[in-house]
PDB file of C-alpha atoms and ligand atoms in Angstrom:
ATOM      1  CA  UNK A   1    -106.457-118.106-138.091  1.00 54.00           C
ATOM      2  CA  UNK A   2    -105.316-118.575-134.307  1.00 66.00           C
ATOM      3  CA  UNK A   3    -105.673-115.452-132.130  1.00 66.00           C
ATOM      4  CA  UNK A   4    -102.264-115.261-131.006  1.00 75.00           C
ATOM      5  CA  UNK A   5    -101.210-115.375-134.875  1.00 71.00           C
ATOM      6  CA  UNK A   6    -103.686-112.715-135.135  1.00 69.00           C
ATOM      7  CA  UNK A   7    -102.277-110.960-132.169  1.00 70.00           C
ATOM      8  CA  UNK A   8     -98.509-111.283-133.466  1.00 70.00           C
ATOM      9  CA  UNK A   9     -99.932-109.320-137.235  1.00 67.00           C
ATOM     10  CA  UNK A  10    -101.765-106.813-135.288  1.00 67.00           C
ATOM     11  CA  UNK A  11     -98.587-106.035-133.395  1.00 74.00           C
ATOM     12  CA  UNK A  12     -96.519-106.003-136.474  1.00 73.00           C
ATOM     13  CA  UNK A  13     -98.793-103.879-138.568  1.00 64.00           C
ATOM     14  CA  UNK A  14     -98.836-101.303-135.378  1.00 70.00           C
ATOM     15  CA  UNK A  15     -95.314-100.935-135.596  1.00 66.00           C
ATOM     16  CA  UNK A  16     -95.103-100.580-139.222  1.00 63.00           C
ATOM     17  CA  UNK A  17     -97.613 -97.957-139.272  1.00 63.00           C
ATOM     18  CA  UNK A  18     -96.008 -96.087-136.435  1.00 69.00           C
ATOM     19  CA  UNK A  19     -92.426 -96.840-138.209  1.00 64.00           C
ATOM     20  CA  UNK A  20     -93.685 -95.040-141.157  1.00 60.00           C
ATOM     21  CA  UNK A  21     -95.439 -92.299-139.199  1.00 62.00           C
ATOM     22  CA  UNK A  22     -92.147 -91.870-138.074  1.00 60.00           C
ATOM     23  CA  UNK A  23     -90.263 -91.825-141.353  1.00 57.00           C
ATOM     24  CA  UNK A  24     -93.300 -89.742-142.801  1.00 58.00           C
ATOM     25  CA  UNK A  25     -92.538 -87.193-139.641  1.00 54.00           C
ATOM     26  CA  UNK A  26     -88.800 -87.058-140.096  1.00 54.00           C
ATOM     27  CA  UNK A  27     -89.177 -86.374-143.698  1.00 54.00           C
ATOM     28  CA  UNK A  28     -91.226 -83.479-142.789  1.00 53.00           C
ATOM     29  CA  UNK A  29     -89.296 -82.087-140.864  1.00 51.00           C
ATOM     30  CA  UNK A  30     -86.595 -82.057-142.948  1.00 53.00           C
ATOM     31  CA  UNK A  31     -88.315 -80.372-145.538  1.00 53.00           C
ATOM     32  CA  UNK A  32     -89.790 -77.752-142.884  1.00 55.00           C
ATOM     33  CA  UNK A  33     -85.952 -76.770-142.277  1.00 54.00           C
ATOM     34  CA  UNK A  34     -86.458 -73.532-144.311  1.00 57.00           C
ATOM     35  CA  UNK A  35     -83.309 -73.118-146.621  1.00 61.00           C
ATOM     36  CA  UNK A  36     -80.719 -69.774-145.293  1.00 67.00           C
ATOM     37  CA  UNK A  37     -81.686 -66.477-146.802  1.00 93.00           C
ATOM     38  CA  UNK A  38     -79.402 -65.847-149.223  1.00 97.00           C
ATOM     39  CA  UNK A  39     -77.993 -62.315-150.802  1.00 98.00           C
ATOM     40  CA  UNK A  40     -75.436 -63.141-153.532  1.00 98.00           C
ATOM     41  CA  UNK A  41     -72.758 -61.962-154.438  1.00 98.00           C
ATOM     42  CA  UNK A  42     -71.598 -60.469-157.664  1.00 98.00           C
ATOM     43  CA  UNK A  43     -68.316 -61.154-158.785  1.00 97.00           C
ATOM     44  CA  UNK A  44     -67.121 -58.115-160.970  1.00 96.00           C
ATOM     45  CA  UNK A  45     -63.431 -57.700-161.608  1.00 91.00           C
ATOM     46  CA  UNK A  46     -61.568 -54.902-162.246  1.00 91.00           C
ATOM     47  CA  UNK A  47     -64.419 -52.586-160.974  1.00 94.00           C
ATOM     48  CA  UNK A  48     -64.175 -50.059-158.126  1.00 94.00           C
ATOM     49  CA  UNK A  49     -68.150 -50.661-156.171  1.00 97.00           C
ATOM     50  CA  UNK A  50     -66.496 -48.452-153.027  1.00 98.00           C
ATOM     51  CA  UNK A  51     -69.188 -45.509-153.781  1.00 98.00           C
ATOM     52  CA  UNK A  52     -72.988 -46.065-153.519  1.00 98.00           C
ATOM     53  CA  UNK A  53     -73.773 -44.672-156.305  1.00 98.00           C
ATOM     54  CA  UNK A  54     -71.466 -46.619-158.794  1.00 98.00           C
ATOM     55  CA  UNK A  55     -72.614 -48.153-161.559  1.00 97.00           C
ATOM     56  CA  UNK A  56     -71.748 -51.963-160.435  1.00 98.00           C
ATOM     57  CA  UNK A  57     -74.974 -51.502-157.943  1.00 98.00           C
ATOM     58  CA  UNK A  58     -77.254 -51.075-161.360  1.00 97.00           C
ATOM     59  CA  UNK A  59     -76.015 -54.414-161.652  1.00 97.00           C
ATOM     60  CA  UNK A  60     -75.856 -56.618-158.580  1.00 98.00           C
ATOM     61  CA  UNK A  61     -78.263 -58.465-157.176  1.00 98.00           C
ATOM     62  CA  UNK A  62     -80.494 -56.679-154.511  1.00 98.00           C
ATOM     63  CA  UNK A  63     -82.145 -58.601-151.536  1.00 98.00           C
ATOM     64  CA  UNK A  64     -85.150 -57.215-149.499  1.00 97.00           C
ATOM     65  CA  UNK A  65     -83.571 -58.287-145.421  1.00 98.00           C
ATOM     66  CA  UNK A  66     -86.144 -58.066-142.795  1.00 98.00           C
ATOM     67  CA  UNK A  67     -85.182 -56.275-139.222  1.00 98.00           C
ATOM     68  CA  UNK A  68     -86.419 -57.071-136.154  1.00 97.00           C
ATOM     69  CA  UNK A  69     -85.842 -55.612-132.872  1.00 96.00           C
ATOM     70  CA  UNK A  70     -82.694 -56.292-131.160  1.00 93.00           C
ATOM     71  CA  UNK A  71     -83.481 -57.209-127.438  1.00 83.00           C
ATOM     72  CA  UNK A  72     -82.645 -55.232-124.554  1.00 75.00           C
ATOM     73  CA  UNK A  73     -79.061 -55.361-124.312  1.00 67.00           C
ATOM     74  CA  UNK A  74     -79.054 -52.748-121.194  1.00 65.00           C
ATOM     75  CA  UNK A  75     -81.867 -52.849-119.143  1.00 71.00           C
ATOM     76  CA  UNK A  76     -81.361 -48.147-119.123  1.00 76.00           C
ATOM     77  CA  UNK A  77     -81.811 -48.376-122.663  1.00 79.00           C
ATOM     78  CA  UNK A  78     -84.564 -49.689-124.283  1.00 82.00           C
ATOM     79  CA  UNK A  79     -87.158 -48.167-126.988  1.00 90.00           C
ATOM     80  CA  UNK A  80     -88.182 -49.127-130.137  1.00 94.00           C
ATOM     81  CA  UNK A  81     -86.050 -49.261-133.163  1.00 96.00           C
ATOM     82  CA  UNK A  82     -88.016 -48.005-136.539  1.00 97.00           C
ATOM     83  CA  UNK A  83     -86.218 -49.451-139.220  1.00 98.00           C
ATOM     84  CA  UNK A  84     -87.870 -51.960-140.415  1.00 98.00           C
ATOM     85  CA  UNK A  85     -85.882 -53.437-143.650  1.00 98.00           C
ATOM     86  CA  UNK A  86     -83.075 -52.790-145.697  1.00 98.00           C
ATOM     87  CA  UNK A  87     -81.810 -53.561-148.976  1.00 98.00           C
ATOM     88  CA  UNK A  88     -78.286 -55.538-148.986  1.00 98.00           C
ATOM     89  CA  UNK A  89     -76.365 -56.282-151.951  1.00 98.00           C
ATOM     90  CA  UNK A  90     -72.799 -57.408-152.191  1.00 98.00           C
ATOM     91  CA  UNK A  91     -70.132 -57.272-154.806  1.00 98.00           C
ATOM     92  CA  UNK A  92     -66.500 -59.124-155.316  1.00 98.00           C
ATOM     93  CA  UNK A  93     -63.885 -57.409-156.970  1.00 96.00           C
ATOM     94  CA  UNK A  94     -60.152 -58.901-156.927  1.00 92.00           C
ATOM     95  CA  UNK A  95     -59.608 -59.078-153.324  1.00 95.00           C
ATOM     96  CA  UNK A  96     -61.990 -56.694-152.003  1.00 97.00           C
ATOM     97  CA  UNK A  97     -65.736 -57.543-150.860  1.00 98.00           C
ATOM     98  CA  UNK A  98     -68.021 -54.570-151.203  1.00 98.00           C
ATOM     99  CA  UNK A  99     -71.565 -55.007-149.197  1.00 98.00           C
ATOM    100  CA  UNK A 100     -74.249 -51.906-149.648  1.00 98.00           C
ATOM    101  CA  UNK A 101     -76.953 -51.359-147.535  1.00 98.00           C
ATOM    102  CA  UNK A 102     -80.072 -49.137-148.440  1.00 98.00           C
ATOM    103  CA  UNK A 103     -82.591 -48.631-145.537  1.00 98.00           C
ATOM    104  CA  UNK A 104     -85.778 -46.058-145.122  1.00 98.00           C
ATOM    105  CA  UNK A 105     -84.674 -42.642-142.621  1.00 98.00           C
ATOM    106  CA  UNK A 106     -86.094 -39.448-143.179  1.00 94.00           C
ATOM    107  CA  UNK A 107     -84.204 -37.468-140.631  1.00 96.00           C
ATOM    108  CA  UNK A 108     -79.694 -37.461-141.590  1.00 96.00           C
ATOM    109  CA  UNK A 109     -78.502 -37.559-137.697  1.00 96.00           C
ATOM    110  CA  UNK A 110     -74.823 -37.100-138.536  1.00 95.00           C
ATOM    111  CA  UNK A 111     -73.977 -35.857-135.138  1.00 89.00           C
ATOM    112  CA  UNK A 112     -74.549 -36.931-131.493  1.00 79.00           C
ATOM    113  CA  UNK A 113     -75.993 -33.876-129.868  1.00 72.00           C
ATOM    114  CA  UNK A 114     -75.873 -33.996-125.659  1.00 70.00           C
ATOM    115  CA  UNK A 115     -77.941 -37.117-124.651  1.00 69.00           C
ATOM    116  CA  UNK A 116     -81.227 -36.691-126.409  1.00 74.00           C
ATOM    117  CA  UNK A 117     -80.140 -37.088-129.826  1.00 80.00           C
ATOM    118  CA  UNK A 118     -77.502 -40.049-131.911  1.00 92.00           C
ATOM    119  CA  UNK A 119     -76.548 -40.844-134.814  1.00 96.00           C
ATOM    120  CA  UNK A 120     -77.823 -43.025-137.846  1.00 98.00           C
ATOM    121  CA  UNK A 121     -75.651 -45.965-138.399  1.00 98.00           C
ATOM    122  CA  UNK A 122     -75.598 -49.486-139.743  1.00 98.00           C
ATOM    123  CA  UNK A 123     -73.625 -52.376-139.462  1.00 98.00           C
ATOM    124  CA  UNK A 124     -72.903 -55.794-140.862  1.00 98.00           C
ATOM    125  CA  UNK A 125     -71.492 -58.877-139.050  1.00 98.00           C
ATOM    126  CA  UNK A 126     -69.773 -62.354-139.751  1.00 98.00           C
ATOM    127  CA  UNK A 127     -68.918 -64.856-136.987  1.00 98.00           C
ATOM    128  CA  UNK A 128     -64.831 -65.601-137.119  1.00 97.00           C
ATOM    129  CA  UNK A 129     -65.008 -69.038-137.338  1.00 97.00           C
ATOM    130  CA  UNK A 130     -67.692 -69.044-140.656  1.00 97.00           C
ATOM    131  CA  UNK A 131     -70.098 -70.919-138.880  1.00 97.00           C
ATOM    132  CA  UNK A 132     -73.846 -70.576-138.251  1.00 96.00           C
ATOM    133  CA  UNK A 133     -73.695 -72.335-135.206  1.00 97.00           C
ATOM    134  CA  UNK A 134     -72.337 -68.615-134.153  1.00 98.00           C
ATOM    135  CA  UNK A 135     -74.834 -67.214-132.262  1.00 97.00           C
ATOM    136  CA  UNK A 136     -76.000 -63.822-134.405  1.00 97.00           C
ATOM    137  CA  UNK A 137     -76.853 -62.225-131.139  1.00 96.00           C
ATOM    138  CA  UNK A 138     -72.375 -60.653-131.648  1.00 97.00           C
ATOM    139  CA  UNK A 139     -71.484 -63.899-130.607  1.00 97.00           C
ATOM    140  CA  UNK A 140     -70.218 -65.201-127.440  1.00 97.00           C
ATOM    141  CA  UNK A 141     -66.614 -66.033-125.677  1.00 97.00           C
ATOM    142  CA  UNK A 142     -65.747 -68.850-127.392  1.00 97.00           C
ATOM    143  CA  UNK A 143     -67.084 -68.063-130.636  1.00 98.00           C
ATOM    144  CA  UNK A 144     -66.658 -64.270-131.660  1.00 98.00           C
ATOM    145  CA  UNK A 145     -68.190 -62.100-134.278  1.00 98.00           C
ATOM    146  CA  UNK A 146     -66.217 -59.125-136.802  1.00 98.00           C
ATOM    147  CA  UNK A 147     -68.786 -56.250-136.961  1.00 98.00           C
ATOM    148  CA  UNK A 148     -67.858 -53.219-139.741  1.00 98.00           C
ATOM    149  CA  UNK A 149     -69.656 -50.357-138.086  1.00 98.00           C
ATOM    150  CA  UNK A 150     -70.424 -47.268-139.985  1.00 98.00           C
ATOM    151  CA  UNK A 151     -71.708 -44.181-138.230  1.00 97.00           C
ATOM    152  CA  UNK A 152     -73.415 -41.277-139.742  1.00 97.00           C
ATOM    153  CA  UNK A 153     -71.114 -38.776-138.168  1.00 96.00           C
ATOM    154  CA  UNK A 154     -68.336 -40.342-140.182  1.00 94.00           C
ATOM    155  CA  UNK A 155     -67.022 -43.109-137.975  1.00 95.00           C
ATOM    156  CA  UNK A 156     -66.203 -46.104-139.231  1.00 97.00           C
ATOM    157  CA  UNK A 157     -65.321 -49.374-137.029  1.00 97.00           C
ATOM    158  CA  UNK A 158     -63.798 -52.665-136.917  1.00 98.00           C
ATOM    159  CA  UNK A 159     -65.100 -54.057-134.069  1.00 98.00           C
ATOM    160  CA  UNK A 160     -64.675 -57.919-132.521  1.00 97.00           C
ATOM    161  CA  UNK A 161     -67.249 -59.245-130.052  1.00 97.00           C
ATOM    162  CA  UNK A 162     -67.612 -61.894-127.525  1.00 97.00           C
ATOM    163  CA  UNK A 163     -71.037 -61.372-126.793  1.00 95.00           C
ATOM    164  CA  UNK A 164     -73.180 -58.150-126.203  1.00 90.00           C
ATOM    165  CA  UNK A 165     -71.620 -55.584-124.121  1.00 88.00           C
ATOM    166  CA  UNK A 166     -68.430 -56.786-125.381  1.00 94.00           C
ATOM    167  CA  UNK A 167     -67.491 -55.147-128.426  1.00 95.00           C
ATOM    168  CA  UNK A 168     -64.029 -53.894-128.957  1.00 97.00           C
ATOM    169  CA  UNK A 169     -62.739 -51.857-131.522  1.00 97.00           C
ATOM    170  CA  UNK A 170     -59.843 -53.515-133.178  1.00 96.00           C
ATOM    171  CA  UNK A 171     -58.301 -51.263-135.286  1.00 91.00           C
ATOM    172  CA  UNK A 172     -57.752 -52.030-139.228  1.00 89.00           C
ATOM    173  CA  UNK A 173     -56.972 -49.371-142.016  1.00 89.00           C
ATOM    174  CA  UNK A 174     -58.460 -51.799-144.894  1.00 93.00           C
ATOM    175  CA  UNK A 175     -62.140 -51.230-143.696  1.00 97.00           C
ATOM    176  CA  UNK A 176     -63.885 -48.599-145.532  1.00 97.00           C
ATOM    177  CA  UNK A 177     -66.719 -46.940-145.917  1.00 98.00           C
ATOM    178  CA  UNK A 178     -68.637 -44.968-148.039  1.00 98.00           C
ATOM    179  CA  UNK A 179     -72.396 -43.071-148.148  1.00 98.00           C
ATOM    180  CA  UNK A 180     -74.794 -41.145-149.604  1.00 98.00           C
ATOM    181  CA  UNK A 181     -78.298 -39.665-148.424  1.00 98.00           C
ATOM    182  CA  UNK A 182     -80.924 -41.282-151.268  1.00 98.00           C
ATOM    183  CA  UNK A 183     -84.573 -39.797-151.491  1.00 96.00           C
ATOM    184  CA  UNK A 184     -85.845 -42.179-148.372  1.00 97.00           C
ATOM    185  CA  UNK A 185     -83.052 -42.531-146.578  1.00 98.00           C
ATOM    186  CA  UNK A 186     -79.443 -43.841-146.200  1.00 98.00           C
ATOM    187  CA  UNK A 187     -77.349 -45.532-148.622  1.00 98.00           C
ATOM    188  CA  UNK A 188     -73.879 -46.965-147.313  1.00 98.00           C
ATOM    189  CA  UNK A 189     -70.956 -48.767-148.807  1.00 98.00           C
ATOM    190  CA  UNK A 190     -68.594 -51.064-146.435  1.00 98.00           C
ATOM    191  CA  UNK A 191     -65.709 -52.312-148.153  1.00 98.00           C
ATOM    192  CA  UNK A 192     -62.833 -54.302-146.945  1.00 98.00           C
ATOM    193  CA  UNK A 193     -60.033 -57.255-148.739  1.00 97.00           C
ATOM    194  CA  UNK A 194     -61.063 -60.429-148.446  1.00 97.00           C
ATOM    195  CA  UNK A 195     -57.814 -61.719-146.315  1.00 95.00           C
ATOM    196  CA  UNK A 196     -56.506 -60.331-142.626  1.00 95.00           C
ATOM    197  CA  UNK A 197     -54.886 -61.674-139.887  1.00 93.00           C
ATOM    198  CA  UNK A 198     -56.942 -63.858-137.810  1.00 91.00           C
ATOM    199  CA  UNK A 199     -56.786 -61.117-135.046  1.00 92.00           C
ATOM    200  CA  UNK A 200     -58.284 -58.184-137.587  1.00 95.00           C
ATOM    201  CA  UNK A 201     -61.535 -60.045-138.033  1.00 97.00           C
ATOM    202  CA  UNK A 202     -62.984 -62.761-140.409  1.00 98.00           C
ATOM    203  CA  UNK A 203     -61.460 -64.137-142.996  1.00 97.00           C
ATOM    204  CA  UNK A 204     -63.440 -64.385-146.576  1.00 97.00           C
ATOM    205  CA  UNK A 205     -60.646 -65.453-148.359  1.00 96.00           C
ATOM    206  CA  UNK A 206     -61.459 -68.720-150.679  1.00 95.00           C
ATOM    207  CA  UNK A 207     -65.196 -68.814-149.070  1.00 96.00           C
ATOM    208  CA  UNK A 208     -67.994 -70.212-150.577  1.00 97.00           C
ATOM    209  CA  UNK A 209     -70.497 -69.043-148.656  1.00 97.00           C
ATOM    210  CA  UNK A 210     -70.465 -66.947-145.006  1.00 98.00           C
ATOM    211  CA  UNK A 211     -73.293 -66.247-142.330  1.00 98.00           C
ATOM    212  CA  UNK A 212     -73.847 -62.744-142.626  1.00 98.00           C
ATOM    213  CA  UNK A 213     -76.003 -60.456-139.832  1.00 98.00           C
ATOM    214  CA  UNK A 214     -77.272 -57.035-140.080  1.00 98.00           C
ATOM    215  CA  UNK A 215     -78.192 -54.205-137.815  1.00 98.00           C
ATOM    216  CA  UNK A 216     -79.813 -49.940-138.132  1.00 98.00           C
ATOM    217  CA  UNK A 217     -79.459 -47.557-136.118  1.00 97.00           C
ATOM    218  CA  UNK A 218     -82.195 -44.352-136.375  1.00 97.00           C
ATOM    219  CA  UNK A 219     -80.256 -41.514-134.494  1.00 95.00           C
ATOM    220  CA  UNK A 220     -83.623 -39.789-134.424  1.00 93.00           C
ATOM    221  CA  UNK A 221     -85.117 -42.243-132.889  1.00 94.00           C
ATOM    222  CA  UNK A 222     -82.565 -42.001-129.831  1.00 92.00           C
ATOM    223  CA  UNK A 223     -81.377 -45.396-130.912  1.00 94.00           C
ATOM    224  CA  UNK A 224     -77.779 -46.527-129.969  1.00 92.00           C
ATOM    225  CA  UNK A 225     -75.606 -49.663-128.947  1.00 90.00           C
ATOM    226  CA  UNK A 226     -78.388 -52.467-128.129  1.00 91.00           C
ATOM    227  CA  UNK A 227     -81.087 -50.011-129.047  1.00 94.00           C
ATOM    228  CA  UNK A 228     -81.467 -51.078-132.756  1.00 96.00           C
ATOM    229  CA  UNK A 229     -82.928 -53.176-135.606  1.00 98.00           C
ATOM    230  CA  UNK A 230     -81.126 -56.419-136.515  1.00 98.00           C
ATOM    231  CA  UNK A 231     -81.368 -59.740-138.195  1.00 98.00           C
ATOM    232  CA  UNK A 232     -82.348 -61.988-135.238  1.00 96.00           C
ATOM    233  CA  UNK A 233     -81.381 -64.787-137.342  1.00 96.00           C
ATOM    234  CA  UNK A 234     -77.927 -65.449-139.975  1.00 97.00           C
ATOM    235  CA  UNK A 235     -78.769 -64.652-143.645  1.00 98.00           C
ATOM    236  CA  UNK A 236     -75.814 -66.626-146.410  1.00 97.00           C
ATOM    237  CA  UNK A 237     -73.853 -64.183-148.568  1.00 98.00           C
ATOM    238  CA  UNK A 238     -72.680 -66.527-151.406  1.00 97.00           C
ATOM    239  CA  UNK A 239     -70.179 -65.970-153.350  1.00 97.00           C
TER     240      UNK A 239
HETATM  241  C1  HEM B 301     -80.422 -59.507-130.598  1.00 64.25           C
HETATM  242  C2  HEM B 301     -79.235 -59.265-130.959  1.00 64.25           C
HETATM  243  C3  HEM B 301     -78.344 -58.187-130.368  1.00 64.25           C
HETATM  244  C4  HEM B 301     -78.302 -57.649-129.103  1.00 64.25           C
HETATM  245  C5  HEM B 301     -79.175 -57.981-127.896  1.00 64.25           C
HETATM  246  C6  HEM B 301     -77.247 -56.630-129.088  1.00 64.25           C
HETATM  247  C7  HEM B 301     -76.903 -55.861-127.969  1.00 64.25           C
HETATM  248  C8  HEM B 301     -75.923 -54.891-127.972  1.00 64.25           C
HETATM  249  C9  HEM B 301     -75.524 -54.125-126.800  1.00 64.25           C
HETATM  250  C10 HEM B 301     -76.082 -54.292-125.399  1.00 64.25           C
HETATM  251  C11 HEM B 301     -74.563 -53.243-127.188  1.00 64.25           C
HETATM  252  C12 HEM B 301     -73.825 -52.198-126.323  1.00 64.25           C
HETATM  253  C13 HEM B 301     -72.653 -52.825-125.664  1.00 64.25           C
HETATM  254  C14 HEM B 301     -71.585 -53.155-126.620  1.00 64.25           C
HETATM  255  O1  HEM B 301     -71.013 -52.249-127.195  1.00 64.25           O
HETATM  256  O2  HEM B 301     -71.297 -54.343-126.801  1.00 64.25           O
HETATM  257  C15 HEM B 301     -74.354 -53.464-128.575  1.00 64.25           C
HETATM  258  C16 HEM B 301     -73.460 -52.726-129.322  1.00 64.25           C
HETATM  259  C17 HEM B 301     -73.271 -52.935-130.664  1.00 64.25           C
HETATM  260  N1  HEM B 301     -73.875 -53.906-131.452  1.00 64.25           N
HETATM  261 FE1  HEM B 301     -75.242 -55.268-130.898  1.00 64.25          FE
HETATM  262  N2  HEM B 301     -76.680 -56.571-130.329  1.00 64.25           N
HETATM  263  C18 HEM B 301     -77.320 -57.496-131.139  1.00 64.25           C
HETATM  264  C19 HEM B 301     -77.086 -57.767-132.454  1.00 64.25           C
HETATM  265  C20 HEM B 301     -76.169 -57.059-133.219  1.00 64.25           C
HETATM  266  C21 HEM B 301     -75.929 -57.282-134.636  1.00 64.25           C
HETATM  267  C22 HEM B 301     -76.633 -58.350-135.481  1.00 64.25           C
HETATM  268  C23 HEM B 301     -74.985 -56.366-135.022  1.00 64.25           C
HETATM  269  C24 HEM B 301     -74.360 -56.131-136.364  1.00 64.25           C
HETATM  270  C25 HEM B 301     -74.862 -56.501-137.508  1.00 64.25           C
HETATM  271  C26 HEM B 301     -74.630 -55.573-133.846  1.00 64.25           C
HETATM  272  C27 HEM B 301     -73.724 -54.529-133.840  1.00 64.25           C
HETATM  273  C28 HEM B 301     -73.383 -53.765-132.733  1.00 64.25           C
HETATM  274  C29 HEM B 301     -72.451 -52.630-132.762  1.00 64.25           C
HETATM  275  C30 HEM B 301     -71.709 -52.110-133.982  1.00 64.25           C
HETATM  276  C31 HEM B 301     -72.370 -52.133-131.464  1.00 64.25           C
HETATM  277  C32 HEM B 301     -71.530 -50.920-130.977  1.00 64.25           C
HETATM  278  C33 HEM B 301     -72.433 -49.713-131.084  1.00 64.25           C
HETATM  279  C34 HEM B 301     -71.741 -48.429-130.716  1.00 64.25           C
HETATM  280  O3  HEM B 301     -70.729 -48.493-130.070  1.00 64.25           O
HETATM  281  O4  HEM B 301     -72.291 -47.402-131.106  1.00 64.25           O
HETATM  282  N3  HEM B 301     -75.361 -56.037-132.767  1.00 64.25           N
HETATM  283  N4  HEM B 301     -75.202 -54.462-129.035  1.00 64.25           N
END
């Protein structure tokens, strides 16, 4: 055989290998893309899941969510949050979604007390436009988040946010909320219908699937606006 033959298989075999290298790489990495965590959601007509403690909760489907910290939002407040998971589950019923949240907290801080003490609280939030290219971090100006706060002193919010250090209360009656002390810690029902105007928050009318985000609050723990435990990445509720 000729050496530049030679030459011209070598070449060709070196690109085939690296071809396939490539391929072999791709594929890879397309398995690596780790599927979205997903807590789903049970579908239960006709049932009223607004309390913690109702009976629908025996039934739905409970998923262990990881918190991290949230970072420093304000560079005055900063600490360590303590909570470390919580337990989401989520139930449809007619037009109303119904999202429960169990976390660990041994101390009830139901009321803010001058500026050494807060109070527990939780929150879940969905970016307006459905998308996960959202960033969970509340969003940002062009692409904002709905976040249903509830507060242990009884406060609960409907808040829209364009970022951190942007969150506005928008006020909507249809939010509720609903919660109980368990023998660890904090159980809390947020409830709201699935439609409202586009200014009142997201829409989960006719959905599929949404990103969903989580954060605690330990009151105890001096723990308060950017002070808290969070998903740092979107989790799927499915419907
Ligand atoms: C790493 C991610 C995050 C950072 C750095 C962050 C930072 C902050 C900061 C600086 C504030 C105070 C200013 C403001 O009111 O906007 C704040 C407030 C708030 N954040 Fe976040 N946040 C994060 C993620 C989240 C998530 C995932 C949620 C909901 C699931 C959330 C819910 C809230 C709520 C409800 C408030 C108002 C608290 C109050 O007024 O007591 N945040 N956040």
């Amino acid at each position: 055989m000729n050496p530049s033959n030679l030459m011209k298989q070598l070449a060709t075999l070196a690109m085939v290998t690296s071809a396939a290298a490539t391929v072999g790489l791709a594929a890879t990495a397309v398995q690596a893309a780790p599927a979205a965590k997903t807590i789903r959601v049970l579908s239960a007509a006709g049932v009223d899941a607004a309390s913690p403690e109702a009976e629908i909760w025996k039934k739905a489907p409970a998923t262990q969510v990881a918190l991290q910290p949230a970072f420093p939002g304000h560079g005055s407040i900063v600490g360590t949050p303590v909570t470390e998971r919580l337990t989401a589950q989520a139930v449809r019923a007619g037009d109303r979604l119904f999202v429960k949240l169990a976390w660990s907290d041994r101390s009830a801080n139901t009321a803010i007390k001058d500026t050494v003490q807060f109070v527990d609280g939780a929150a879940v939030q969905f970016p307006i436009n459905g998308k996960a290219s959202t960033t969970p971090f509340m969003g940002d100006a062009k692409n904002p988040v709905n976040v249903w706060h509830w507060r242990a002193d009884g406060l609960t919010e409907n808040l829209v946010a364009k970022g951190f250090g942007t969150s506005t209360p928008v006020h909507f009656e249809g939010l509720k909320s609903a919660a109980v002390r368990t023998d660890s810690g904090w159980a809390v029902v947020l409830s709201r219908s699935l439609k409202v105007k586009p200014s009142e928050g997201v829409s989960l009318q006719g959905r599929a699937s949404i990103p969903v985000a989580f954060a605690a609050w330990d009151g105890d723990n001096q723990e308060r606006d950017g002070l808290k435990a969070v998903t740092l990445e979107w989790w799927q509720l499915k419907f």
